[in-house]
XYZ file of C-alpha atoms in Angstrom:
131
model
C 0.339 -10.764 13.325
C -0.897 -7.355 11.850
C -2.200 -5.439 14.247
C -4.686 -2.298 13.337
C -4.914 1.070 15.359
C -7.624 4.164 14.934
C -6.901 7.543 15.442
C -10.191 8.956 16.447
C -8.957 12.713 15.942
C -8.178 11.832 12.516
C -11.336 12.980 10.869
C -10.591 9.684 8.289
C -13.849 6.972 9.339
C -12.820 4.290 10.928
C -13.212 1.611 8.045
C -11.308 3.760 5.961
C -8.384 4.027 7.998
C -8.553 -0.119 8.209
C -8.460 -0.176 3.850
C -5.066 2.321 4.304
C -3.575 0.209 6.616
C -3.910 -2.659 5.098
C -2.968 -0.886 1.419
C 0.431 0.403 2.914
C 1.464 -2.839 4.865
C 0.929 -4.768 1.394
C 3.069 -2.115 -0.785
C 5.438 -1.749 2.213
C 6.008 -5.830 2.468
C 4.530 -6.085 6.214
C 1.708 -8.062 4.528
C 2.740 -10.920 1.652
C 0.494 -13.254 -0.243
C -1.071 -15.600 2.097
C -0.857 -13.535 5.012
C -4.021 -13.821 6.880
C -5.643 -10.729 8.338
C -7.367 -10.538 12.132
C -10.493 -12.028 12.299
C -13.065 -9.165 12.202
C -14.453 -9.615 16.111
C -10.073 -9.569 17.128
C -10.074 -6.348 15.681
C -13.240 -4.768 16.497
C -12.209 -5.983 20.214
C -8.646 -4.389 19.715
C -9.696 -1.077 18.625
C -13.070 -0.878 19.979
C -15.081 -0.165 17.102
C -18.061 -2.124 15.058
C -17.565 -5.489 13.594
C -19.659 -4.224 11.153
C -17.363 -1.328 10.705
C -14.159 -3.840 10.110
C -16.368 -6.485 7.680
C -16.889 -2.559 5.610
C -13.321 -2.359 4.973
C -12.550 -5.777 4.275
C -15.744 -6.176 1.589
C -13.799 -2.903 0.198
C -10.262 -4.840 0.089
C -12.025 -7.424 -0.874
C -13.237 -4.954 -3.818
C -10.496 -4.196 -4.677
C -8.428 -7.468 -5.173
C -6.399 -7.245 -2.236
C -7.338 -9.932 -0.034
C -9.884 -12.699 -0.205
C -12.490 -13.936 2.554
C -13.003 -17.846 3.318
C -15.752 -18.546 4.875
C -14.852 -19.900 8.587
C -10.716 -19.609 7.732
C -10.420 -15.983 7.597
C -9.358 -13.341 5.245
C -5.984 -13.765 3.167
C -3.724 -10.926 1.390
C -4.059 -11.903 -2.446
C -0.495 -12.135 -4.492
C -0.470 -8.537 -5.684
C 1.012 -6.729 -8.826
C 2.721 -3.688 -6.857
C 6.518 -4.187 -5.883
C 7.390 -4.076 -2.588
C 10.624 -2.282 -1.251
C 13.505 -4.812 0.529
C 13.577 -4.261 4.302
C 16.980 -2.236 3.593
C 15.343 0.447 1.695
C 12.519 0.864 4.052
C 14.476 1.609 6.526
C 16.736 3.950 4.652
C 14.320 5.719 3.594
C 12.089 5.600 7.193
C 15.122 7.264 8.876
C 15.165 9.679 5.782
C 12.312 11.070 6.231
C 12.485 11.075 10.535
C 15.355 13.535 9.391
C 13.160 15.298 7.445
C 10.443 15.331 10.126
C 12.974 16.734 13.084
C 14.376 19.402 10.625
C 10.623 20.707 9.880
C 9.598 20.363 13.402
C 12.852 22.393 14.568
C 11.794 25.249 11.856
C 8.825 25.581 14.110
C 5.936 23.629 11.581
C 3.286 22.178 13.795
C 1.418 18.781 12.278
C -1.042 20.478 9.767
C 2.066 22.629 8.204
C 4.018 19.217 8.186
C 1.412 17.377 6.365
C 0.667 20.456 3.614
C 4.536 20.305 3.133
C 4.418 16.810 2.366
C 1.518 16.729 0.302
C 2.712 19.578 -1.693
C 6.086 17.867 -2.686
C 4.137 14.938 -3.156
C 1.576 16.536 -5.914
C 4.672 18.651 -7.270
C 6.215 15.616 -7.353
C 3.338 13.632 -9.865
C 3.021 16.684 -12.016
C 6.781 16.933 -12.729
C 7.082 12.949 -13.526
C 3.648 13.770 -16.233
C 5.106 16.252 -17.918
């Protein structure tokens, strides 16, 4: 079963961090059509927070085509356009970037300067692939 967490230092609000969690585990392949999410009060219980803060993100997945509520069975992941990566290449790629991680952490880059890195390379990334 998928199981949510909250990072309260995040500065991301809570229902928000719910909609990326469930965004990633779909284009990652931890969530497949049919798989059916916690019922809202397990994971208001689980990570302490509002049910009316988990039925937010889920009315926003629900938005935006990635799952579907029914009524007293729960809510399901819907059968979604995006390819997912084999298991294989996760991992690959997973220990990749833990490589990465130790090498920028051993140059001395705290969390912030880690993340500004990545997001960088990221936007550099995008803009290269446009032009």
């Amino acid at each position: 079963m998928f199981v949510f967490r909250i990072d309260s230092r995040s500065g991301v609000p809570p229902y928000l961090q719910l909609v990326q969690q469930v965004r990633q585990a779909v284009l990652l392949g931890f969530l497949r059509h049919g798989d059916r999410l916690p019922l809202i009060r397990e994971v208001a219980e689980t990570v302490a927070i509002n049910p009316n803060t988990v039925a937010k993100a889920y009315r926003q997945l629900e938005q935006e085509g990635l799952v579907t509520g029914r009524p007293g069975q729960g809510t399901f992941v819907n059968e979604t356009p995006a390819a997912t990566i084999s298991p294989a290449t996760y991992t690959s790629l997973q220990r990749g970037l833990e490589t990465w991680l130790s090498r920028a952490r051993a140059a001395g880059l705290d969390e912030q300067a880690i993340n500004a890195l990545f997001t960088t390379a990221v936007n550099q990334a995008k803009n290269e692939n446009i032009a």
